[in-house]
mmCIF file of C-alpha atoms and ligand atoms in Angstrom:
data_model
loop_
_atom_site.group_PDB
_atom_site.id
_atom_site.type_symbol
_atom_site.label_atom_id
_atom_site.label_comp_id
_atom_site.label_asym_id
_atom_site.label_seq_id
_atom_site.Cartn_x
_atom_site.Cartn_y
_atom_site.Cartn_z
ATOM 1 C CA MET A 1 93.786 0.223 -2.931
ATOM 2 C CA GLY A 2 96.007 -2.476 -1.350
ATOM 3 C CA LYS A 3 94.877 -5.343 0.509
ATOM 4 C CA GLU A 4 91.462 -3.479 1.587
ATOM 5 C CA LYS A 5 90.654 -3.374 -1.279
ATOM 6 C CA LEU A 6 88.489 -6.145 -0.923
ATOM 7 C CA ALA A 7 86.970 -6.117 2.628
ATOM 8 C CA ASN A 8 86.227 -2.555 1.574
ATOM 9 C CA HIS A 9 83.779 -3.903 -1.418
ATOM 10 C CA LEU A 10 82.188 -6.389 0.546
ATOM 11 C CA HIS A 11 81.749 -3.156 3.684
ATOM 12 C CA GLN A 12 80.222 -1.513 0.552
ATOM 13 C CA LEU A 13 78.024 -4.249 -0.699
ATOM 14 C CA GLN A 14 76.653 -4.365 2.607
ATOM 15 C CA ASN A 15 75.741 -0.570 2.443
ATOM 16 C CA GLU A 16 73.324 -2.312 -0.417
ATOM 17 C CA SER A 17 71.875 -4.435 2.897
ATOM 18 C CA LYS A 18 72.764 -7.754 1.501
ATOM 19 C CA ASN A 19 74.233 -10.749 3.187
ATOM 20 C CA LEU A 20 77.102 -11.387 1.176
ATOM 21 C CA PHE A 21 76.996 -14.844 -0.425
ATOM 22 C CA VAL A 22 80.456 -16.230 -2.209
ATOM 23 C CA PRO A 23 80.564 -19.079 -4.006
ATOM 24 C CA TYR A 24 82.676 -21.421 -4.326
ATOM 25 C CA ILE A 25 83.547 -23.563 -7.749
ATOM 26 C CA MET A 26 86.322 -25.865 -8.777
ATOM 27 C CA ALA A 27 88.448 -24.389 -11.449
ATOM 28 C CA GLY A 28 88.659 -27.683 -14.440
ATOM 29 C CA ASP A 29 85.479 -29.118 -13.700
ATOM 30 C CA GLY A 30 84.270 -29.856 -16.783
ATOM 31 C CA GLY A 31 87.398 -28.248 -18.253
ATOM 32 C CA LEU A 32 89.677 -24.815 -18.279
ATOM 33 C CA ASP A 33 87.135 -23.732 -20.900
ATOM 34 C CA LYS A 34 83.972 -23.668 -18.436
ATOM 35 C CA LEU A 35 85.543 -20.959 -16.062
ATOM 36 C CA GLU A 36 84.940 -18.061 -17.718
ATOM 37 C CA GLN A 37 81.791 -19.182 -18.215
ATOM 38 C CA ASN A 38 81.117 -19.591 -14.952
ATOM 39 C CA ILE A 39 82.280 -17.646 -13.487
ATOM 40 C CA GLN A 40 79.791 -14.407 -15.665
ATOM 41 C CA PHE A 41 77.136 -16.750 -14.717
ATOM 42 C CA LEU A 42 77.759 -16.726 -10.588
ATOM 43 C CA GLN A 43 78.894 -12.698 -11.627
ATOM 44 C CA ASN A 44 75.000 -12.037 -13.198
ATOM 45 C CA CYS A 45 73.354 -13.824 -9.718
ATOM 46 C CA GLY A 46 74.880 -11.816 -8.118
ATOM 47 C CA VAL A 47 77.026 -13.040 -5.847
ATOM 48 C CA ALA A 48 79.883 -10.302 -3.577
ATOM 49 C CA ALA A 49 82.734 -12.297 -4.570
ATOM 50 C CA ILE A 50 83.733 -15.947 -5.744
ATOM 51 C CA GLU A 51 85.877 -18.606 -4.512
ATOM 52 C CA VAL A 52 87.962 -20.592 -7.011
ATOM 53 C CA GLY A 53 89.602 -23.634 -5.538
ATOM 54 C CA VAL A 54 92.514 -24.881 -7.890
ATOM 55 C CA PRO A 55 92.661 -29.304 -7.771
ATOM 56 C CA PHE A 56 94.908 -30.898 -5.610
ATOM 57 C CA SER A 57 95.437 -35.296 -4.829
ATOM 58 C CA ASP A 58 96.164 -34.608 -1.483
ATOM 59 C CA PRO A 59 92.804 -32.050 -0.241
ATOM 60 C CA VAL A 60 92.708 -32.778 4.319
ATOM 61 C CA ALA A 61 90.074 -30.412 3.935
ATOM 62 C CA ASP A 62 87.892 -31.301 1.040
ATOM 63 C CA GLY A 63 84.353 -33.566 1.869
ATOM 64 C CA PRO A 64 83.694 -36.054 -1.073
ATOM 65 C CA THR A 65 81.565 -34.027 -3.323
ATOM 66 C CA ILE A 66 84.859 -31.965 -3.878
ATOM 67 C CA GLN A 67 87.427 -34.320 -3.373
ATOM 68 C CA ASN A 68 85.229 -35.538 -6.634
ATOM 69 C CA ALA A 69 85.492 -32.367 -8.504
ATOM 70 C CA GLY A 70 89.259 -31.951 -8.273
ATOM 71 C CA LYS A 71 90.019 -35.513 -9.413
ATOM 72 C CA ARG A 72 87.739 -34.858 -12.498
ATOM 73 C CA SER A 73 89.854 -31.201 -12.358
ATOM 74 C CA LEU A 74 93.176 -33.155 -12.940
ATOM 75 C CA GLU A 75 91.882 -35.835 -14.435
ATOM 76 C CA ASN A 76 91.293 -33.051 -17.395
ATOM 77 C CA GLY A 77 94.725 -31.712 -16.857
ATOM 78 C CA THR A 78 94.530 -28.425 -14.155
ATOM 79 C CA THR A 79 97.159 -26.676 -13.546
ATOM 80 C CA LEU A 80 98.149 -24.639 -10.659
ATOM 81 C CA THR A 81 100.323 -22.602 -13.561
ATOM 82 C CA ALA A 82 96.887 -22.936 -16.235
ATOM 83 C CA VAL A 83 94.542 -21.879 -13.104
ATOM 84 C CA LEU A 84 96.444 -18.593 -13.318
ATOM 85 C CA GLN A 85 97.325 -18.413 -16.976
ATOM 86 C CA LYS A 86 92.899 -18.647 -17.828
ATOM 87 C CA LEU A 87 92.141 -15.829 -14.385
ATOM 88 C CA GLU A 88 94.736 -13.699 -16.670
ATOM 89 C CA LEU A 89 92.643 -13.053 -19.667
ATOM 90 C CA PHE A 90 89.608 -13.308 -18.656
ATOM 91 C CA LYS A 91 90.724 -10.268 -15.424
ATOM 92 C CA ALA A 92 89.457 -7.188 -18.017
ATOM 93 C CA LYS A 93 85.632 -9.163 -17.946
ATOM 94 C CA ARG A 94 85.189 -9.304 -14.293
ATOM 95 C CA THR A 95 83.525 -7.127 -11.529
ATOM 96 C CA VAL A 96 83.418 -9.441 -8.783
ATOM 97 C CA PRO A 97 86.787 -9.845 -6.659
ATOM 98 C CA ILE A 98 88.047 -13.423 -6.835
ATOM 99 C CA ILE A 99 89.777 -15.280 -3.720
ATOM 100 C CA VAL A 100 91.751 -18.580 -4.792
ATOM 101 C CA MET A 101 92.103 -21.434 -2.530
ATOM 102 C CA THR A 102 94.557 -23.501 -3.148
ATOM 103 C CA TYR A 103 96.820 -25.592 -0.528
ATOM 104 C CA ILE A 104 100.463 -24.623 0.829
ATOM 105 C CA ASN A 105 102.691 -27.696 -1.320
ATOM 106 C CA LEU A 106 100.963 -25.924 -4.587
ATOM 107 C CA ILE A 107 102.112 -22.488 -3.828
ATOM 108 C CA TYR A 108 105.108 -23.900 -2.548
ATOM 109 C CA LYS A 109 106.253 -26.038 -5.701
ATOM 110 C CA TYR A 110 105.094 -22.916 -7.804
ATOM 111 C CA GLY A 111 107.788 -20.576 -5.567
ATOM 112 C CA VAL A 112 106.182 -18.388 -3.536
ATOM 113 C CA SER A 113 107.548 -15.063 -5.085
ATOM 114 C CA ARG A 114 106.465 -16.330 -8.531
ATOM 115 C CA PHE A 115 103.722 -17.320 -7.226
ATOM 116 C CA ALA A 116 101.681 -13.910 -5.882
ATOM 117 C CA LYS A 117 103.379 -11.964 -9.038
ATOM 118 C CA SER A 118 101.254 -14.664 -11.260
ATOM 119 C CA CYS A 119 98.078 -13.488 -8.981
ATOM 120 C CA VAL A 120 98.776 -10.091 -9.001
ATOM 121 C CA GLN A 121 98.714 -10.588 -12.766
ATOM 122 C CA ALA A 122 95.779 -12.714 -12.553
ATOM 123 C CA GLY A 123 93.298 -10.294 -10.985
ATOM 124 C CA ILE A 124 93.384 -12.083 -7.836
ATOM 125 C CA ASP A 125 92.155 -11.053 -5.005
ATOM 126 C CA GLY A 126 92.421 -12.599 -1.505
ATOM 127 C CA LEU A 127 93.935 -16.276 -0.674
ATOM 128 C CA ILE A 128 92.984 -19.647 0.631
ATOM 129 C CA ILE A 129 95.352 -21.420 1.673
ATOM 130 C CA PRO A 130 93.866 -23.938 4.220
ATOM 131 C CA ASP A 131 96.604 -26.441 5.222
ATOM 132 C CA LEU A 132 98.691 -23.296 6.508
ATOM 133 C CA PRO A 133 98.218 -22.336 10.159
ATOM 134 C CA ILE A 134 99.060 -19.189 11.423
ATOM 135 C CA GLU A 135 102.383 -20.088 12.948
ATOM 136 C CA GLU A 136 103.292 -20.750 9.130
ATOM 137 C CA GLU A 137 102.137 -18.505 7.830
ATOM 138 C CA LYS A 138 105.853 -16.450 7.537
ATOM 139 C CA LEU A 139 106.501 -18.898 4.660
ATOM 140 C CA VAL A 140 104.029 -16.293 2.414
ATOM 141 C CA THR A 141 103.151 -13.063 4.506
ATOM 142 C CA ASP A 142 106.545 -11.400 3.673
ATOM 143 C CA VAL A 143 105.459 -11.766 0.099
ATOM 144 C CA LEU A 144 102.091 -11.327 -0.392
ATOM 145 C CA ASN A 145 102.428 -7.693 2.583
ATOM 146 C CA GLN A 146 104.316 -6.569 -0.621
ATOM 147 C CA GLN A 147 101.414 -6.919 -2.841
ATOM 148 C CA SER A 148 97.438 -6.069 -2.296
ATOM 149 C CA ILE A 149 96.340 -9.472 -2.093
ATOM 150 C CA ALA A 150 94.025 -10.754 0.669
ATOM 151 C CA LEU A 151 95.290 -13.836 3.395
ATOM 152 C CA ILE A 152 91.807 -14.932 4.247
ATOM 153 C CA ARG A 153 92.152 -16.443 7.717
ATOM 154 C CA LEU A 154 90.117 -20.061 8.930
ATOM 155 C CA VAL A 155 89.182 -19.941 12.557
ATOM 156 C CA ALA A 156 87.196 -23.588 13.656
ATOM 157 C CA LEU A 157 84.717 -24.070 16.274
ATOM 158 C CA THR A 158 87.524 -25.795 18.076
ATOM 159 C CA SER A 159 89.847 -23.055 17.926
ATOM 160 C CA SER A 160 90.705 -21.166 21.643
ATOM 161 C CA LYS A 161 90.067 -17.436 22.341
ATOM 162 C CA ASP A 162 93.327 -16.690 21.724
ATOM 163 C CA ARG A 163 93.103 -18.467 18.643
ATOM 164 C CA ILE A 164 90.430 -16.648 17.789
ATOM 165 C CA LYS A 165 91.529 -13.508 19.056
ATOM 166 C CA MET A 166 94.344 -13.299 16.819
ATOM 167 C CA LEU A 167 92.851 -14.530 13.435
ATOM 168 C CA ALA A 168 90.172 -12.229 13.881
ATOM 169 C CA ASN A 169 92.890 -9.347 14.092
ATOM 170 C CA ARG A 170 95.191 -10.553 11.833
ATOM 171 C CA SER A 171 92.632 -11.686 8.756
ATOM 172 C CA GLU A 172 92.712 -9.321 5.871
ATOM 173 C CA GLY A 173 89.224 -9.121 2.993
ATOM 174 C CA PHE A 174 87.242 -10.916 5.076
ATOM 175 C CA LEU A 175 87.099 -14.083 8.458
ATOM 176 C CA TYR A 176 86.119 -17.555 7.387
ATOM 177 C CA ALA A 177 84.050 -18.876 9.797
ATOM 178 C CA VAL A 178 84.293 -22.654 9.400
ATOM 179 C CA THR A 179 80.629 -23.703 10.747
ATOM 180 C CA VAL A 180 81.376 -27.604 11.620
ATOM 181 C CA THR A 181 83.922 -29.854 12.761
ATOM 182 C CA GLY A 182 85.008 -31.716 9.703
ATOM 183 C CA THR A 183 85.347 -31.441 5.581
ATOM 184 C CA THR A 184 83.171 -29.941 3.664
ATOM 185 C CA GLY A 185 80.281 -30.717 2.815
ATOM 186 C CA GLU A 186 76.223 -30.344 2.788
ATOM 187 C CA ARG A 187 75.021 -31.165 6.664
ATOM 188 C CA THR A 188 71.308 -31.161 7.760
ATOM 189 C CA ALA A 189 71.870 -29.325 11.146
ATOM 190 C CA TYR A 190 74.472 -27.004 13.091
ATOM 191 C CA GLU A 191 75.608 -27.338 16.396
ATOM 192 C CA LYS A 192 73.924 -25.007 19.024
ATOM 193 C CA LYS A 193 77.165 -22.926 19.938
ATOM 194 C CA VAL A 194 77.429 -22.263 15.931
ATOM 195 C CA LYS A 195 74.878 -18.681 16.703
ATOM 196 C CA THR A 196 76.560 -17.800 20.153
ATOM 197 C CA TYR A 197 80.424 -19.066 18.022
ATOM 198 C CA LEU A 198 79.739 -16.070 14.735
ATOM 199 C CA TYR A 199 78.305 -13.651 16.944
ATOM 200 C CA GLN A 200 81.515 -13.276 18.851
ATOM 201 C CA LEU A 201 83.048 -13.862 16.033
ATOM 202 C CA LYS A 202 81.491 -10.818 14.076
ATOM 203 C CA GLN A 203 81.883 -8.688 17.402
ATOM 204 C CA GLN A 204 85.650 -8.758 17.440
ATOM 205 C CA SER A 205 86.378 -8.936 13.797
ATOM 206 C CA PRO A 206 87.368 -5.664 12.100
ATOM 207 C CA VAL A 207 86.440 -7.565 8.636
ATOM 208 C CA PRO A 208 83.119 -9.338 7.636
ATOM 209 C CA VAL A 209 82.711 -12.702 8.457
ATOM 210 C CA LEU A 210 81.443 -15.355 6.220
ATOM 211 C CA ALA A 211 80.368 -18.243 7.602
ATOM 212 C CA GLY A 212 81.134 -21.646 5.788
ATOM 213 C CA PHE A 213 80.820 -25.537 5.581
ATOM 214 C CA GLY A 214 78.247 -27.276 5.698
ATOM 215 C CA ILE A 215 75.457 -25.014 3.873
ATOM 216 C CA SER A 216 74.176 -26.121 0.601
ATOM 217 C CA THR A 217 69.912 -24.772 1.190
ATOM 218 C CA SER A 218 68.622 -20.570 1.399
ATOM 219 C CA GLU A 219 67.071 -21.463 4.388
ATOM 220 C CA GLN A 220 70.172 -22.749 6.154
ATOM 221 C CA ALA A 221 71.979 -19.623 4.442
ATOM 222 C CA ILE A 222 69.392 -16.545 5.645
ATOM 223 C CA GLU A 223 69.398 -17.750 9.117
ATOM 224 C CA LEU A 224 73.891 -17.914 9.311
ATOM 225 C CA ALA A 225 74.270 -14.898 7.564
ATOM 226 C CA SER A 226 71.323 -13.450 10.798
ATOM 227 C CA TYR A 227 74.694 -13.357 13.138
ATOM 228 C CA CYS A 228 77.493 -12.700 10.641
ATOM 229 C CA ASP A 229 77.848 -11.099 7.077
ATOM 230 C CA GLY A 230 77.393 -13.586 4.716
ATOM 231 C CA VAL A 231 78.256 -17.271 3.569
ATOM 232 C CA ILE A 232 80.070 -19.962 1.292
ATOM 233 C CA VAL A 233 78.779 -22.351 -0.422
ATOM 234 C CA GLY A 234 81.018 -24.721 -2.466
ATOM 235 C CA SER A 235 80.030 -28.644 -2.483
ATOM 236 C CA LYS A 236 76.093 -27.713 -3.264
ATOM 237 C CA ILE A 237 77.153 -25.495 -5.585
ATOM 238 C CA VAL A 238 80.386 -27.469 -7.787
ATOM 239 C CA ASP A 239 77.640 -30.484 -7.877
ATOM 240 C CA LEU A 240 74.543 -27.805 -9.786
ATOM 241 C CA PHE A 241 77.444 -27.094 -11.531
ATOM 242 C CA HIS A 242 78.228 -30.786 -12.719
ATOM 243 C CA GLN A 243 74.699 -31.327 -13.105
ATOM 244 C CA GLY A 244 73.932 -28.688 -15.124
ATOM 245 C CA LYS A 245 71.323 -27.262 -13.156
ATOM 246 C CA THR A 246 72.559 -23.789 -13.555
ATOM 247 C CA ALA A 247 68.869 -22.644 -13.369
ATOM 248 C CA GLU A 248 68.827 -23.960 -9.135
ATOM 249 C CA ILE A 249 72.408 -22.442 -8.827
ATOM 250 C CA LYS A 250 70.140 -18.811 -9.198
ATOM 251 C CA GLN A 251 67.873 -19.757 -7.212
ATOM 252 C CA LEU A 252 69.902 -20.689 -4.237
ATOM 253 C CA ILE A 253 72.124 -17.523 -4.428
ATOM 254 C CA GLN A 254 68.995 -14.662 -5.250
ATOM 255 C CA THR A 255 66.532 -16.564 -2.655
ATOM 256 C CA SER A 256 70.015 -16.373 0.250
ATOM 257 C CA ILE A 257 71.341 -12.773 -0.421
HETATM 258 O O1 LIG B 301 81.682 -27.219 0.896
HETATM 259 P P1 LIG B 301 80.663 -26.677 1.528
HETATM 260 O O2 LIG B 301 80.478 -27.912 2.605
HETATM 261 O O3 LIG B 301 79.543 -25.978 0.828
HETATM 262 O O4 LIG B 301 82.099 -25.131 2.167
HETATM 263 C C1 LIG B 301 82.719 -24.364 1.625
HETATM 264 C C2 LIG B 301 83.777 -25.077 0.404
HETATM 265 O O5 LIG B 301 83.510 -25.936 0.156
HETATM 266 C C3 LIG B 301 84.664 -23.646 0.251
HETATM 267 O O6 LIG B 301 85.007 -22.751 0.828
HETATM 268 C C4 LIG B 301 86.088 -24.903 0.449
HETATM 269 C C5 LIG B 301 86.364 -25.704 -0.573
HETATM 270 N N1 LIG B 301 87.794 -26.195 0.101
HETATM 271 C C6 LIG B 301 88.126 -25.531 1.235
HETATM 272 C C7 LIG B 301 88.727 -26.040 1.799
HETATM 273 C C8 LIG B 301 89.273 -25.405 3.126
HETATM 274 C C9 LIG B 301 88.695 -23.960 3.234
HETATM 275 C C10 LIG B 301 87.445 -24.120 2.380
HETATM 276 C C11 LIG B 301 87.200 -24.714 1.534
#
Protein backbone atom coordinates (compact mmCIF):
# COMPACT_ATOMS: atom_id res chain seq x y z
CA MET A 1 0.00 0.00 0.00
CA GLY A 2 2.48 2.61 1.17
CA LYS A 3 2.12 6.34 0.77
CA GLU A 4 -0.32 6.01 -2.12
CA LYS A 5 -2.95 4.74 0.29
CA LEU A 6 -4.37 8.17 1.13
CA ALA A 7 -4.49 9.46 -2.46
CA ASN A 8 -6.02 6.18 -3.62
CA HIS A 9 -8.69 6.38 -0.95
CA LEU A 10 -9.59 9.92 -2.05
CA HIS A 11 -9.60 9.04 -5.75
CA GLN A 12 -11.91 6.14 -5.03
CA LEU A 13 -14.37 8.39 -3.20
CA GLN A 14 -14.36 10.67 -6.21
CA ASN A 15 -15.42 7.78 -8.40
CA GLU A 16 -18.58 7.80 -6.35
CA SER A 17 -18.80 11.38 -7.65
CA LYS A 18 -18.47 13.26 -4.42
CA ASN A 19 -16.84 16.50 -3.35
CA LEU A 20 -14.22 15.61 -0.81
CA PHE A 21 -14.81 17.17 2.61
CA VAL A 22 -12.05 17.14 5.22
CA PRO A 23 -12.89 18.66 8.62
CA TYR A 24 -10.19 19.84 11.02
CA ILE A 25 -10.55 19.29 14.75
CA MET A 26 -8.28 20.28 17.63
CA ALA A 27 -7.28 17.24 19.68
CA GLY A 28 -7.93 17.78 23.36
CA ASP A 29 -10.40 20.64 22.97
CA GLY A 30 -13.10 19.65 25.47
CA GLY A 31 -10.75 16.94 26.80
CA LEU A 32 -8.87 14.21 24.97
CA ASP A 33 -11.64 11.74 25.75
CA LYS A 34 -13.78 13.58 23.21
CA LEU A 35 -11.41 12.71 20.36
CA GLU A 36 -12.80 9.25 19.68
CA GLN A 37 -16.39 10.44 19.93
CA ASN A 38 -15.80 13.38 17.57
CA ILE A 39 -13.95 11.28 15.01
CA GLN A 40 -16.71 8.68 15.07
CA PHE A 41 -19.33 11.37 14.64
CA LEU A 42 -17.50 12.88 11.64
CA GLN A 43 -17.03 9.45 10.07
CA ASN A 44 -20.76 8.93 10.20
CA CYS A 45 -21.34 12.28 8.49
CA GLY A 46 -19.52 11.06 5.36
CA VAL A 47 -16.19 12.92 5.49
CA ALA A 48 -13.32 11.89 3.20
CA ALA A 49 -10.63 12.14 5.90
CA ILE A 50 -10.12 13.97 9.19
CA GLU A 51 -7.37 16.46 10.03
CA VAL A 52 -6.44 16.27 13.70
CA GLY A 53 -4.54 19.24 15.12
CA VAL A 54 -2.04 18.91 17.95
CA PRO A 55 -2.04 22.01 20.20
CA PHE A 56 1.14 24.08 20.22
CA SER A 57 2.17 27.17 22.18
CA ASP A 58 3.25 29.15 19.10
CA PRO A 59 0.78 28.33 16.30
CA VAL A 60 1.98 30.79 13.65
CA ALA A 61 -0.45 29.73 10.90
CA ASP A 62 -3.55 29.72 13.09
CA GLY A 63 -6.18 32.43 13.40
CA PRO A 64 -8.04 33.29 16.64
CA THR A 65 -10.58 30.41 16.64
CA ILE A 66 -7.96 27.69 16.36
CA GLN A 67 -5.51 29.51 18.63
CA ASN A 68 -8.17 29.60 21.34
CA ALA A 69 -9.02 25.94 20.81
CA GLY A 70 -5.29 25.18 21.12
CA LYS A 71 -5.11 27.16 24.36
CA ARG A 72 -8.07 25.27 25.81
CA SER A 73 -6.50 22.00 24.78
CA LEU A 74 -3.11 22.85 26.32
CA GLU A 75 -4.90 23.86 29.52
CA ASN A 76 -6.42 20.38 29.53
CA GLY A 77 -2.86 19.03 29.53
CA THR A 78 -2.86 17.68 25.96
CA THR A 79 0.54 16.57 24.65
CA LEU A 80 1.68 15.08 21.34
CA THR A 81 2.41 11.80 23.13
CA ALA A 82 -1.09 11.68 24.58
CA VAL A 83 -2.71 12.40 21.19
CA LEU A 84 -0.73 9.63 19.49
CA GLN A 85 -1.55 7.17 22.26
CA LYS A 86 -5.22 8.02 22.12
CA LEU A 87 -5.34 7.61 18.34
CA GLU A 88 -3.69 4.21 18.66
CA LEU A 89 -6.29 3.04 21.16
CA PHE A 90 -9.23 3.19 18.75
CA LYS A 91 -7.53 2.75 15.38
CA ALA A 92 -9.39 -0.48 14.69
CA LYS A 93 -12.69 1.37 14.82
CA ARG A 94 -11.79 3.96 12.20
CA THR A 95 -13.04 3.90 8.65
CA VAL A 96 -11.58 7.19 7.37
CA PRO A 97 -7.95 8.29 7.06
CA ILE A 98 -6.45 10.46 9.80
CA ILE A 99 -4.12 13.32 8.98
CA VAL A 100 -2.21 14.87 11.85
CA MET A 101 -1.39 18.60 11.72
CA THR A 102 1.52 19.55 13.90
CA TYR A 103 4.32 22.10 13.93
CA ILE A 104 7.89 20.89 13.33
CA ASN A 105 9.11 21.89 16.76
CA LEU A 106 6.96 19.27 18.48
CA ILE A 107 8.12 16.55 16.08
CA TYR A 108 11.72 17.54 16.58
CA LYS A 109 11.40 17.42 20.36
CA TYR A 110 9.66 14.04 20.18
CA GLY A 111 12.40 12.70 17.87
CA VAL A 112 11.79 12.36 14.14
CA SER A 113 12.18 8.60 13.75
CA ARG A 114 10.40 7.86 17.00
CA PHE A 115 7.58 10.12 15.80
CA ALA A 116 7.28 8.31 12.46
CA LYS A 117 7.08 4.97 14.22
CA SER A 118 4.47 6.24 16.67
CA CYS A 119 2.40 7.58 13.75
CA VAL A 120 2.40 4.15 12.10
CA GLN A 121 1.41 2.54 15.38
CA ALA A 122 -1.37 5.07 15.82
CA GLY A 123 -2.73 4.36 12.34
CA ILE A 124 -2.03 7.85 10.99
CA ASP A 125 -2.18 8.16 7.21
CA GLY A 126 -0.85 11.63 6.56
CA LEU A 127 0.91 14.63 8.06
CA ILE A 128 0.63 18.37 7.61
CA ILE A 129 3.59 20.34 8.97
CA PRO A 130 2.76 23.95 8.10
CA ASP A 131 6.04 25.54 9.21
CA LEU A 132 8.29 23.09 7.39
CA PRO A 133 9.37 24.70 4.10
CA ILE A 134 10.28 22.52 1.15
CA GLU A 135 13.94 23.51 1.58
CA GLU A 136 13.98 21.94 5.05
CA GLU A 137 11.74 18.95 4.53
CA LYS A 138 14.61 16.48 4.36
CA LEU A 139 14.49 16.71 8.15
CA VAL A 140 11.49 14.37 8.02
CA THR A 141 11.30 12.92 4.49
CA ASP A 142 14.28 10.56 4.91
CA VAL A 143 12.45 8.91 7.77
CA LEU A 144 8.90 9.21 6.41
CA ASN A 145 9.94 7.63 3.11
CA GLN A 146 10.50 4.39 4.99
CA GLN A 147 6.95 4.49 6.35
CA SER A 148 3.53 4.54 4.74
CA ILE A 149 2.73 8.08 5.86
CA ALA A 150 1.92 10.74 3.27
CA LEU A 151 3.46 14.20 3.68
CA ILE A 152 0.90 16.71 2.47
CA ARG A 153 2.39 19.86 0.96
CA LEU A 154 0.79 23.28 1.16
CA VAL A 155 0.79 25.82 -1.63
CA ALA A 156 -0.07 29.48 -1.15
CA LEU A 157 -1.63 32.08 -3.42
CA THR A 158 1.71 33.85 -3.28
CA SER A 159 3.82 30.81 -4.29
CA SER A 160 5.81 31.26 -7.50
CA LYS A 161 5.09 29.12 -10.56
CA ASP A 162 8.25 27.08 -10.05
CA ARG A 163 7.50 26.49 -6.43
CA ILE A 164 3.94 25.42 -7.19
CA LYS A 165 5.21 22.96 -9.77
CA MET A 166 7.68 21.47 -7.33
CA LEU A 167 5.14 21.22 -4.49
CA ALA A 168 2.43 19.74 -6.73
CA ASN A 169 4.81 17.06 -7.95
CA ARG A 170 6.02 16.19 -4.49
CA SER A 171 2.78 16.22 -2.57
CA GLU A 172 1.54 12.91 -1.24
CA GLY A 173 -2.07 12.12 -0.31
CA PHE A 174 -3.37 15.44 -1.58
CA LEU A 175 -2.20 18.96 -2.29
CA TYR A 176 -3.38 21.55 0.24
CA ALA A 177 -4.26 24.75 -1.64
CA VAL A 178 -4.36 27.64 0.80
CA THR A 179 -7.00 30.01 -0.57
CA VAL A 180 -6.31 33.15 1.44
CA THR A 181 -3.28 35.25 2.28
CA GLY A 182 -3.00 35.07 6.07
CA THR A 183 -3.96 32.77 8.90
CA THR A 184 -6.81 30.26 9.33
CA GLY A 185 -10.32 31.55 10.09
CA GLU A 186 -13.65 32.30 8.49
CA ARG A 187 -13.82 34.76 5.57
CA THR A 188 -16.76 36.19 3.67
CA ALA A 189 -15.12 36.68 0.27
CA TYR A 190 -12.30 35.27 -1.84
CA GLU A 191 -9.78 37.03 -4.00
CA LYS A 192 -10.67 36.85 -7.68
CA LYS A 193 -7.55 34.91 -8.60
CA VAL A 194 -8.55 31.92 -6.42
CA LYS A 195 -10.49 30.28 -9.26
CA THR A 196 -7.64 30.27 -11.76
CA TYR A 197 -5.21 29.36 -9.01
CA LEU A 198 -7.20 26.22 -8.10
CA TYR A 199 -7.81 25.35 -11.71
CA GLN A 200 -4.10 25.57 -12.50
CA LEU A 201 -3.16 23.49 -9.48
CA LYS A 202 -5.66 20.88 -10.53
CA GLN A 203 -4.01 20.63 -13.95
CA GLN A 204 -0.57 20.14 -12.45
CA SER A 205 -1.21 17.87 -9.50
CA PRO A 206 -1.17 14.08 -9.74
CA VAL A 207 -2.89 13.89 -6.34
CA PRO A 208 -6.27 15.46 -5.43
CA VAL A 209 -6.29 19.20 -4.74
CA LEU A 210 -8.17 20.37 -1.66
CA ALA A 211 -8.88 24.03 -0.91
CA GLY A 212 -8.63 25.25 2.67
CA PHE A 213 -8.66 28.40 4.84
CA GLY A 214 -11.66 30.65 5.25
CA ILE A 215 -14.38 28.16 4.26
CA SER A 216 -17.38 28.09 6.61
CA THR A 217 -20.53 27.56 4.51
CA SER A 218 -21.71 24.86 2.12
CA GLU A 219 -22.10 27.50 -0.61
CA GLN A 220 -18.40 28.36 -0.35
CA ALA A 221 -17.48 24.67 -0.15
CA ILE A 222 -19.47 23.76 -3.27
CA GLU A 223 -18.16 26.71 -5.22
CA LEU A 224 -14.49 26.11 -4.42
CA ALA A 225 -14.80 22.34 -4.85
CA SER A 226 -16.05 22.95 -8.38
CA TYR A 227 -12.55 24.17 -9.32
CA CYS A 228 -10.66 21.39 -7.54
CA ASP A 229 -11.52 18.17 -5.67
CA GLY A 230 -12.85 19.32 -2.34
CA VAL A 231 -12.35 21.41 0.77
CA ILE A 232 -10.90 21.49 4.26
CA VAL A 233 -12.94 23.27 6.93
CA GLY A 234 -11.32 24.09 10.27
CA SER A 235 -12.42 27.09 12.31
CA LYS A 236 -16.14 26.63 11.64
CA ILE A 237 -16.06 22.96 12.70
CA VAL A 238 -13.94 23.75 15.79
CA ASP A 239 -16.39 26.46 16.75
CA LEU A 240 -19.49 24.27 16.28
CA PHE A 241 -17.97 21.40 18.30
CA HIS A 242 -17.06 23.86 21.05
CA GLN A 243 -20.67 25.05 21.17
CA GLY A 244 -22.00 21.49 21.06
CA LYS A 245 -23.83 22.17 17.79
CA THR A 246 -23.26 18.78 16.21
CA ALA A 247 -26.48 18.83 14.18
CA GLU A 248 -25.13 21.90 12.38
CA ILE A 249 -21.84 20.14 11.68
CA LYS A 250 -23.70 17.24 10.11
CA GLN A 251 -25.76 19.57 8.00
CA LEU A 252 -22.74 21.55 6.83
CA ILE A 253 -20.96 18.38 5.75
CA GLN A 254 -23.91 16.73 4.09
CA THR A 255 -24.83 19.80 2.10
CA SER A 256 -21.21 20.27 0.96
CA ILE A 257 -20.46 16.82 -0.47
O1 LIG B 1 -9.80 27.29 9.88
P1 LIG B 1 -10.00 27.37 8.44
O2 LIG B 1 -9.92 28.78 7.94
O3 LIG B 1 -11.24 26.63 8.00
O4 LIG B 1 -8.73 26.67 7.72
C1 LIG B 1 -8.46 25.24 7.81
C2 LIG B 1 -7.48 24.96 8.85
O5 LIG B 1 -8.03 25.38 10.07
C3 LIG B 1 -6.78 23.64 9.09
O6 LIG B 1 -6.48 22.93 7.96
C4 LIG B 1 -5.54 24.07 9.83
C5 LIG B 1 -5.50 24.36 11.15
N1 LIG B 1 -4.28 24.83 11.47
C6 LIG B 1 -3.52 24.88 10.36
C7 LIG B 1 -2.22 25.34 10.18
C8 LIG B 1 -1.72 25.32 8.91
C9 LIG B 1 -2.44 24.81 7.85
C10 LIG B 1 -3.73 24.33 8.03
C11 LIG B 1 -4.28 24.39 9.29
